[in-house]
Short mmCIF file of C-alpha atoms in Angstrom, two decimals:
data_model
loop_
_atom_site.label_atom_id
_atom_site.label_comp_id
_atom_site.label_asym_id
_atom_site.label_seq_id
_atom_site.Cartn_x
_atom_site.Cartn_y
_atom_site.Cartn_z
CA MET A 293 0.29 0.22 -0.03
CA THR A 294 1.15 3.27 -1.07
CA ARG A 295 1.05 5.87 2.14
CA ALA A 296 0.49 9.61 0.86
CA SER A 297 2.49 11.13 3.12
CA PRO A 298 5.81 9.59 5.08
CA TYR A 299 4.31 10.07 8.62
CA PRO A 300 2.37 8.52 10.69
CA GLU A 301 -1.65 9.38 10.66
CA SER A 302 0.24 11.02 15.28
CA PHE A 303 1.44 13.35 13.59
CA PRO A 304 0.28 16.80 12.66
CA ASP A 305 -1.79 17.67 10.84
CA ALA A 306 -2.25 20.84 8.74
CA THR A 307 -3.28 22.60 11.04
CA GLU A 308 -1.88 21.89 14.22
CA GLU A 309 1.49 22.76 11.74
CA ALA A 310 0.90 26.10 11.92
CA PHE A 311 0.54 26.98 15.32
CA LEU A 312 4.26 24.51 15.75
CA ARG A 313 5.49 27.00 12.91
CA LEU A 314 4.53 29.89 14.91
CA VAL A 315 5.55 28.99 18.24
CA LEU A 316 9.08 27.58 16.81
CA ALA A 317 9.38 30.73 14.24
CA PRO A 318 13.03 32.59 14.62
CA ASP A 319 11.90 36.05 15.74
CA ALA A 320 12.32 37.32 12.49
CA GLU A 321 9.18 35.81 11.57
CA PHE A 322 7.50 35.97 14.05
CA ARG A 323 5.14 38.19 14.05
CA PRO A 324 3.68 37.47 10.28
CA ARG A 325 3.09 34.17 11.45
CA TRP A 326 1.49 35.45 15.06
CA ASP A 327 -0.56 37.72 12.70
CA ALA A 328 -1.45 35.40 9.92
CA TRP A 329 -2.67 32.53 12.34
CA ARG A 330 -4.61 35.03 15.27
CA THR A 331 -6.53 36.16 12.57
CA VAL A 332 -7.18 32.93 11.62
CA THR A 333 -7.91 32.02 15.42
CA VAL A 334 -11.01 31.82 17.33
CA PHE A 335 -10.12 31.57 21.35
CA ASP A 336 -13.21 29.10 21.53
CA ASP A 337 -12.38 27.50 19.39
CA ILE A 338 -9.81 26.41 19.93
CA PRO A 339 -8.76 21.98 20.17
CA PHE A 340 -7.74 21.14 23.58
CA ALA A 341 -4.09 19.76 21.66
CA VAL A 342 -2.97 23.03 20.53
CA LEU A 343 -4.62 24.37 23.73
CA ARG A 344 -1.66 22.43 26.16
CA ALA A 345 0.22 24.04 23.54
CA LEU A 346 -1.01 27.88 24.69
CA PRO A 347 1.90 27.90 27.40
CA MET A 348 4.20 27.49 24.78
CA LEU A 349 3.41 31.09 23.49
CA HIS A 350 3.14 32.75 25.20
CA LEU A 351 6.29 32.21 26.09
CA ARG A 352 7.51 33.52 22.87
CA LEU A 353 5.24 36.72 23.07
CA ALA A 354 6.35 37.89 25.85
CA ALA A 355 10.06 37.55 25.35
CA LEU A 356 9.20 39.43 21.99
CA SER A 357 7.40 41.95 24.09
CA ILE A 358 3.75 41.49 21.79
CA GLU A 359 0.66 42.26 23.05
CA ASP A 360 -2.63 42.40 21.46
CA GLY A 361 -5.85 43.03 23.69
CA GLU A 362 -8.11 39.90 24.22
CA ILE A 363 -6.31 36.75 22.42
CA THR A 364 -3.02 37.41 24.05
CA GLY A 365 -4.19 37.84 28.15
CA ARG A 366 -6.12 34.25 27.33
CA ILE A 367 -2.86 32.92 26.75
CA ARG A 368 -0.73 34.10 29.49
CA GLY A 369 -3.89 33.33 32.04
CA ALA A 370 -3.03 30.29 29.58
CA TYR A 371 0.09 30.23 30.70
CA ARG A 372 -0.46 30.83 34.40
CA GLN A 373 -2.84 28.13 35.31
CA ALA A 374 -0.15 25.40 33.87
CA TRP A 375 2.26 27.12 35.84
CA PHE A 376 0.84 27.31 39.07
CA ARG A 377 -0.71 23.48 38.84
CA ASN A 378 2.29 22.51 38.04
CA GLN A 379 3.86 24.06 40.93
CA LEU A 380 2.06 21.85 42.77
CA LEU A 381 3.02 18.80 41.03
CA LEU A 382 6.54 19.30 41.01
CA ASP A 383 6.07 19.70 44.96
CA ARG A 384 3.58 16.96 44.98
CA THR A 385 6.90 15.02 43.74
CA ALA A 386 9.55 16.32 45.39
CA THR A 387 7.70 14.26 48.37
CA ILE A 388 8.05 10.91 46.61
CA VAL A 389 11.09 11.62 45.78
CA ALA A 390 12.89 12.55 49.44
CA ASP A 391 10.22 9.32 51.06
CA PHE A 392 11.70 7.18 47.89
CA ALA A 393 15.40 8.32 48.51
CA LYS A 394 14.89 7.15 52.40
CA ALA A 395 13.68 3.66 51.70
CA GLY A 396 16.52 3.24 49.26
CA ILE A 397 14.92 3.03 45.95
CA PRO A 398 16.19 5.31 43.72
CA VAL A 399 14.40 7.54 40.95
CA MET A 400 14.58 8.44 37.37
CA LEU A 401 12.30 11.19 36.26
CA LEU A 402 10.39 11.07 32.92
CA LYS A 403 9.11 13.28 30.28
CA GLY A 404 7.32 15.98 31.55
CA VAL A 405 8.27 16.93 35.49
CA ALA A 406 11.40 15.81 34.33
CA MET A 407 11.84 18.59 31.29
CA MET A 408 9.97 20.94 34.14
CA THR A 409 13.38 20.66 35.52
CA ASP A 410 16.23 20.81 33.27
CA VAL A 411 15.07 21.39 29.38
CA PHE A 412 12.19 24.21 29.08
CA PRO A 413 13.13 27.73 30.60
CA SER A 414 10.05 27.40 32.47
CA ALA A 415 7.71 25.43 35.04
CA GLY A 416 4.89 26.85 33.80
CA ALA A 417 6.86 25.60 30.38
CA ARG A 418 3.62 23.22 29.66
CA MET A 419 0.85 22.05 30.89
CA THR A 420 1.89 18.81 32.14
CA ASN A 421 -1.45 16.14 33.63
CA ASP A 422 0.57 13.73 35.87
CA ALA A 423 4.39 12.73 36.93
CA ASP A 424 6.22 10.09 35.92
CA LEU A 425 8.44 8.39 37.46
CA LEU A 426 10.75 5.17 37.35
CA VAL A 427 11.84 2.42 39.30
CA ARG A 428 13.73 -0.79 38.93
CA GLU A 429 11.64 -3.60 38.71
CA GLN A 430 13.30 -5.07 42.21
CA ASP A 431 11.76 -1.51 44.51
CA VAL A 432 7.99 -2.47 42.81
CA GLU A 433 6.70 -3.73 45.72
CA ALA A 434 8.68 -1.28 48.46
CA ALA A 435 7.19 1.92 45.73
CA VAL A 436 4.24 0.77 45.63
CA ALA A 437 4.57 0.22 49.39
CA GLY A 438 5.26 3.37 50.16
CA LEU A 439 1.63 5.39 47.65
CA ARG A 440 -0.52 3.67 49.20
CA LYS A 441 0.77 4.78 53.16
CA ALA A 442 1.56 8.18 51.57
CA GLY A 443 -2.52 8.79 50.62
CA TRP A 444 -2.03 7.24 46.45
CA HIS A 445 -4.55 4.75 45.46
CA GLN A 446 -4.16 2.75 42.34
CA VAL A 447 -6.58 3.59 39.03
CA GLY A 448 -6.60 0.58 37.52
CA LEU A 449 -7.54 -3.00 37.53
CA ALA A 450 -8.64 -2.73 41.53
CA LEU A 451 -5.43 -4.56 42.77
CA SER A 452 -5.70 -4.83 47.05
CA ASP A 453 -3.57 -3.73 49.33
CA ALA A 454 -3.20 -7.60 50.32
CA VAL A 455 -1.69 -8.76 47.27
CA GLU A 456 1.81 -9.20 45.89
CA PHE A 457 1.98 -5.78 43.78
CA ALA A 458 5.75 -6.86 41.91
CA GLY A 459 4.17 -10.55 39.86
CA ALA A 460 0.73 -9.53 39.24
CA HIS A 461 2.03 -6.26 37.21
CA THR A 462 5.07 -5.77 36.49
CA ALA A 463 4.93 -8.35 34.15
CA LEU A 464 1.17 -6.93 32.59
CA SER A 465 2.24 -3.75 32.01
CA HIS A 466 4.59 -1.06 31.53
CA ALA A 467 3.71 1.60 34.61
CA ALA A 468 0.43 1.66 36.50
CA THR A 469 -1.78 4.56 37.78
CA PHE A 470 -1.56 6.13 41.27
CA GLU A 471 -3.79 8.27 42.51
CA MET A 472 -5.05 10.78 45.20
CA PRO A 473 -8.14 11.96 46.28
CA ASP A 474 -7.90 15.81 45.16
CA ARG A 475 -7.60 13.68 42.02
CA ALA A 476 -4.18 14.65 41.53
CA LYS A 477 -1.92 11.24 39.52
CA LEU A 478 1.41 10.12 38.88
CA ASP A 479 2.94 7.14 36.91
CA LEU A 480 4.82 4.71 38.30
CA HIS A 481 6.66 3.30 35.60
CA TRP A 482 9.18 0.17 36.04
CA GLN A 483 10.72 0.25 32.66
CA ALA A 484 11.01 3.06 30.52
CA PHE A 485 8.56 2.23 27.48
CA HIS A 486 5.56 1.46 27.42
CA ASN A 487 4.44 -2.44 27.36
CA ALA A 488 1.39 -3.57 24.93
CA ALA A 489 0.73 -5.96 26.91
CA GLU A 490 -2.66 -5.53 25.87
CA LEU A 491 -0.94 -6.57 21.89
CA HIS A 492 -1.11 -10.57 23.12
CA PRO A 493 -3.99 -11.46 25.18
CA LEU A 494 -3.77 -14.85 24.12
CA ARG A 495 -0.26 -14.71 25.56
CA LEU A 496 -2.45 -13.10 28.97
CA LEU A 497 -4.96 -16.10 28.82
CA LEU A 498 -2.17 -18.57 28.77
CA LEU A 499 -0.87 -17.00 31.83
CA ARG A 500 2.57 -16.73 29.45
CA LYS A 501 4.58 -14.00 30.67
CA PRO A 502 3.61 -11.00 27.82
CA PRO A 503 7.15 -9.89 25.86
CA ALA A 504 9.34 -7.09 28.61
CA GLN A 505 11.89 -4.48 27.65
CA THR A 506 13.75 -5.00 31.00
CA ALA A 507 17.80 -4.50 29.11
CA LEU A 508 16.51 -1.31 27.52
CA THR A 509 15.65 -0.10 30.91
CA GLU A 510 18.04 -0.95 32.27
CA ALA A 511 20.36 0.92 29.99
CA GLN A 512 18.47 4.52 30.10
CA TRP A 513 20.16 3.75 34.21
CA SER A 514 23.58 3.59 33.68
CA ARG A 515 22.91 6.52 31.24
CA ALA A 516 21.56 8.87 33.72
CA ARG A 517 22.67 11.78 35.50
CA PRO A 518 21.92 13.10 38.43
CA GLY A 519 18.88 16.31 38.92
CA HIS A 520 17.38 17.75 41.06
CA ILE A 521 13.74 18.66 42.14
CA LYS A 522 12.96 21.13 44.89
CA GLY A 523 16.04 20.73 45.93
CA VAL A 524 15.64 17.50 46.19
CA PRO A 525 18.81 15.29 44.25
CA VAL A 526 17.36 13.16 41.84
CA LEU A 527 18.37 11.31 38.62
CA LEU A 528 17.72 12.03 34.93
CA GLN A 529 17.07 10.36 31.55
CA SER A 530 20.41 11.21 29.52
CA LEU A 531 19.22 14.06 27.22
CA GLU A 532 19.78 11.85 24.17
CA ASP A 533 17.20 8.74 26.01
CA MET A 534 15.28 12.06 26.65
CA LEU A 535 15.18 12.40 22.56
CA LEU A 536 14.74 9.25 21.77
CA HIS A 537 12.03 8.84 24.90
CA THR A 538 10.09 12.12 23.28
CA MET A 539 9.91 10.27 20.03
CA VAL A 540 9.40 7.02 20.48
CA HIS A 541 5.55 8.62 23.11
CA GLY A 542 5.34 10.96 19.78
CA ALA A 543 4.16 8.17 17.71
CA ARG A 544 1.46 6.77 19.24
CA GLY A 545 -2.06 7.47 18.38
CA ASN A 546 -4.13 9.50 21.08
CA ALA A 547 -7.78 10.17 21.48
CA HIS A 548 -5.69 14.24 22.10
CA ARG A 549 -3.72 14.55 19.76
CA PRO A 550 0.52 14.66 20.87
CA PHE A 551 1.39 16.41 18.46
CA ARG A 552 3.40 18.70 21.73
CA TRP A 553 6.17 15.58 21.21
CA VAL A 554 7.15 18.39 18.08
CA LEU A 555 7.62 21.33 21.12
CA ASP A 556 9.67 18.82 23.18
CA ALA A 557 11.51 17.23 20.82
CA ALA A 558 12.60 20.11 19.47
CA ALA A 559 13.58 21.71 23.58
CA ILE A 560 15.24 19.00 23.63
CA VAL A 561 17.92 20.01 21.37
CA GLY A 562 17.70 22.87 21.71
CA THR A 563 19.45 23.23 24.50
CA GLY A 564 22.99 22.79 22.86
CA LYS A 565 23.62 19.32 24.44
CA VAL A 566 22.30 16.56 22.75
CA ASP A 567 25.22 14.29 21.06
CA PHE A 568 23.59 12.78 17.96
CA GLY A 569 26.36 10.46 17.32
CA ARG A 570 25.34 8.97 20.49
CA PHE A 571 21.88 9.20 19.56
CA ALA A 572 22.01 7.62 16.87
CA ALA A 573 23.42 5.09 18.25
CA ILE A 574 21.18 4.58 21.17
CA ALA A 575 18.26 4.78 19.00
CA ALA A 576 20.17 1.39 16.90
CA ALA A 577 20.29 -0.66 19.37
CA THR A 578 16.97 -0.35 20.35
CA PRO A 579 13.31 -1.70 18.86
CA TYR A 580 12.87 2.51 18.10
CA ALA A 581 15.96 3.00 15.28
CA ILE A 582 12.17 3.91 12.37
CA HIS A 583 10.49 5.89 15.45
CA ALA A 584 13.62 8.31 16.05
CA ARG A 585 14.98 8.63 12.06
CA ILE A 586 11.13 9.34 10.65
CA ALA A 587 10.75 12.00 13.74
CA CYS A 588 14.05 13.60 13.13
CA ARG A 589 13.24 13.69 9.02
CA TYR A 590 10.21 14.88 10.42
CA LEU A 591 11.53 18.10 12.50
CA ALA A 592 14.75 18.66 10.45
CA GLU A 593 12.07 18.84 6.94
CA ARG A 594 8.76 20.22 8.42
CA MET A 595 9.89 22.01 11.45
CA ALA A 596 13.73 24.09 9.97
CA VAL A 597 14.88 21.41 13.67
CA PRO A 598 18.41 21.75 13.54
CA ILE A 599 18.70 17.65 13.37
CA PRO A 600 22.37 16.93 11.90
CA ALA A 601 22.46 15.61 8.33
CA ASP A 602 25.07 12.79 9.58
CA ALA A 603 22.62 11.56 12.21
CA ILE A 604 19.76 11.11 9.95
CA ALA A 605 22.46 9.85 8.00
CA ALA A 606 22.88 6.68 10.30
CA LEU A 607 19.76 5.92 11.54
CA ASP A 608 18.61 5.25 7.55
CA ALA A 609 21.76 2.70 7.64
CA VAL A 610 19.96 0.85 10.10
CA ALA A 611 17.92 -2.50 8.80
CA VAL A 612 14.85 -1.64 10.17
CA SER A 613 12.28 -5.08 8.94
CA ASP A 614 8.81 -4.31 7.24
CA LYS A 615 7.47 -6.24 9.82
CA THR A 616 8.39 -2.95 12.62
CA VAL A 617 7.87 -0.61 10.31
CA ARG A 618 4.23 -2.17 9.96
CA ALA A 619 3.71 -2.04 13.59
CA TYR A 620 5.14 1.67 13.74
CA TYR A 621 2.44 2.90 11.30
CA ALA A 622 -0.31 1.16 13.26
CA ALA A 623 0.15 2.78 16.33
CA GLY A 624 0.39 6.05 14.89
CA ARG A 625 -3.45 5.31 13.61
CA PRO A 626 -6.43 5.26 16.82
CA ARG A 627 -6.98 2.16 17.31
CA PRO A 628 -10.65 0.26 18.08
CA PRO A 629 -11.66 -0.68 21.67
CA ALA A 630 -9.78 -5.06 21.55
CA LEU A 631 -12.06 -7.10 20.70
CA LEU A 632 -11.45 -9.66 24.75
CA GLY A 633 -10.86 -5.71 25.73
CA SER A 634 -9.45 -6.08 29.42
CA LEU A 635 -11.05 -9.58 30.18
CA PRO A 636 -7.06 -10.77 29.06
CA SER A 637 -5.13 -8.62 31.59
CA ILE A 638 -8.40 -9.28 34.40
CA TRP A 639 -7.47 -12.86 34.10
CA TYR A 640 -3.54 -12.83 33.47
CA VAL A 641 -3.29 -10.74 36.77
CA TYR A 642 -6.44 -12.36 39.04
CA TRP A 643 -3.73 -16.05 38.70
CA LYS A 644 -1.14 -13.90 39.74
CA ALA A 645 -2.28 -11.74 42.55
CA GLN A 646 -5.56 -14.25 44.16
CA ALA A 647 -2.74 -17.53 45.17
CA ARG A 648 -4.41 -18.27 48.27
CA GLY A 649 -6.79 -21.99 47.71
CA GLY A 650 -7.46 -24.21 44.82
CA LEU A 651 -8.35 -24.41 40.71
CA ALA A 652 -11.63 -25.06 41.55
CA GLY A 653 -12.12 -22.40 44.23
CA ARG A 654 -10.22 -19.76 42.05
CA LEU A 655 -12.47 -20.65 38.86
CA LEU A 656 -15.32 -20.24 41.26
CA ARG A 657 -14.27 -17.04 42.69
CA PHE A 658 -13.15 -15.42 39.42
CA PRO A 659 -17.05 -14.80 38.37
CA ASP A 660 -17.15 -12.24 41.67
CA TYR A 661 -13.18 -10.53 40.80
CA LEU A 662 -14.38 -9.89 37.39
CA ARG A 663 -17.75 -7.67 38.49
CA ARG A 664 -14.81 -5.72 40.68
CA GLN A 665 -12.97 -5.29 37.75
CA TRP A 666 -15.92 -4.08 35.79
CA ALA A 667 -17.54 -2.23 38.57
CA LEU A 668 -21.49 -4.33 38.05
CA PRO A 669 -23.47 -3.16 40.50
CA PRO A 670 -25.56 -6.46 41.61
CA GLU A 671 -28.84 -5.66 39.39
CA ILE A 672 -26.38 -6.47 36.47
CA GLY A 673 -26.65 -9.61 34.79
CA LEU A 674 -22.40 -10.70 34.35
CA ALA A 675 -23.12 -12.82 31.22
CA ARG A 676 -25.96 -10.67 29.79
CA PHE A 677 -23.31 -7.22 29.80
CA ALA A 678 -20.73 -9.67 28.54
CA ILE A 679 -22.19 -10.93 25.98
CA ALA A 680 -24.04 -7.67 24.88
CA ARG A 681 -20.43 -5.45 25.75
CA TYR A 682 -18.40 -8.48 22.91
CA ARG A 683 -20.92 -8.45 20.40
CA ALA A 684 -20.76 -3.86 20.19
CA ARG A 685 -17.82 -4.93 19.57
CA LEU A 686 -16.77 -7.53 17.07
CA PRO A 687 -19.15 -6.10 13.98
CA VAL A 688 -16.02 -2.96 14.64
CA ARG A 689 -13.22 -5.40 14.74
CA LEU A 690 -14.60 -7.10 11.32
CA ARG A 691 -14.51 -4.12 9.09
CA ARG A 692 -10.68 -2.95 10.61
CA ALA A 693 -9.97 -5.92 9.52
CA VAL A 694 -11.78 -5.82 6.00
CA GLY A 695 -10.60 -2.23 5.82
CA ARG A 696 -6.70 -3.83 6.13
#
């Protein structure tokens, strides 16, 4: 099949590109681009993905002393809101990092919070919904216990406080989301990259451990550098790992249009401290060489981000299988709900976490466990709910399969 664009569907569309080129414009070109964007933009109709990137636009406007009435005031308001919320998030994250340090648990910051401490010119430059913390897999149980003690509870699979977390969950995913009663959120990672266990439902149903990327994560630990968050010592990814991680994350399609990876990557490159020879070598040693290759070409060709030609040439020279290329582009498309949904994951976690009792007793208890995971009220029959759920998904999956 011939693609109309060399880029995945998750990459910016024409409207998003116009916004990105505005934010990334050289000073001499900013004013005409701003005037053009302002003329066609209705603030109340700004898409959510663009809204999340307005703080960076404010920083450009402020640096160039541009004031254009109400619209610049509202953009400044978006920046101030981001700054305030991010300060609260940074304080919370610093407390967790300090508590983990007392318990002997090393922490590496990932994604937005890490960039706020090290890359962006201001903590308000980026709207960030949660904190992403990476711990080593052997420290997961202690980290989860510490979070629960501090009042955090897990979102998603409803593992009770009594179950052994690590054996039940670390094989299933790359991270778990925790939340406070005031809706503050953090993602506790034990793998740096996404582990798509949902793409292996048969392995989960057969209680076989999904593929993991432990070696890739350990390599990131070996290259980590020291940093601080609110004065608390913490580890950060190397800038080369941070750039690759940003590119991989941006290639995944989601409902919120993840185009701000372009601004993140441009900010990392803009530090002037990225070793592109090292970056290309790191990417070549991972399954994500295709991500780095396409993202670097996009940044250089579409956004005028200064990516060295020899780095792109080195990435072009990396052999990538057709299967890997197909998977890369497929990940950039919106995915329909999996036919079995969360059932394989629930089944896997149940058998790994609920070790008590014999085989028959554990089988008999599974329907009640499933009801709790699906949050079904007593008046709704489990069998009827499951049949209706999967009957609705089957036509969607069949249409997707026929359309390939």
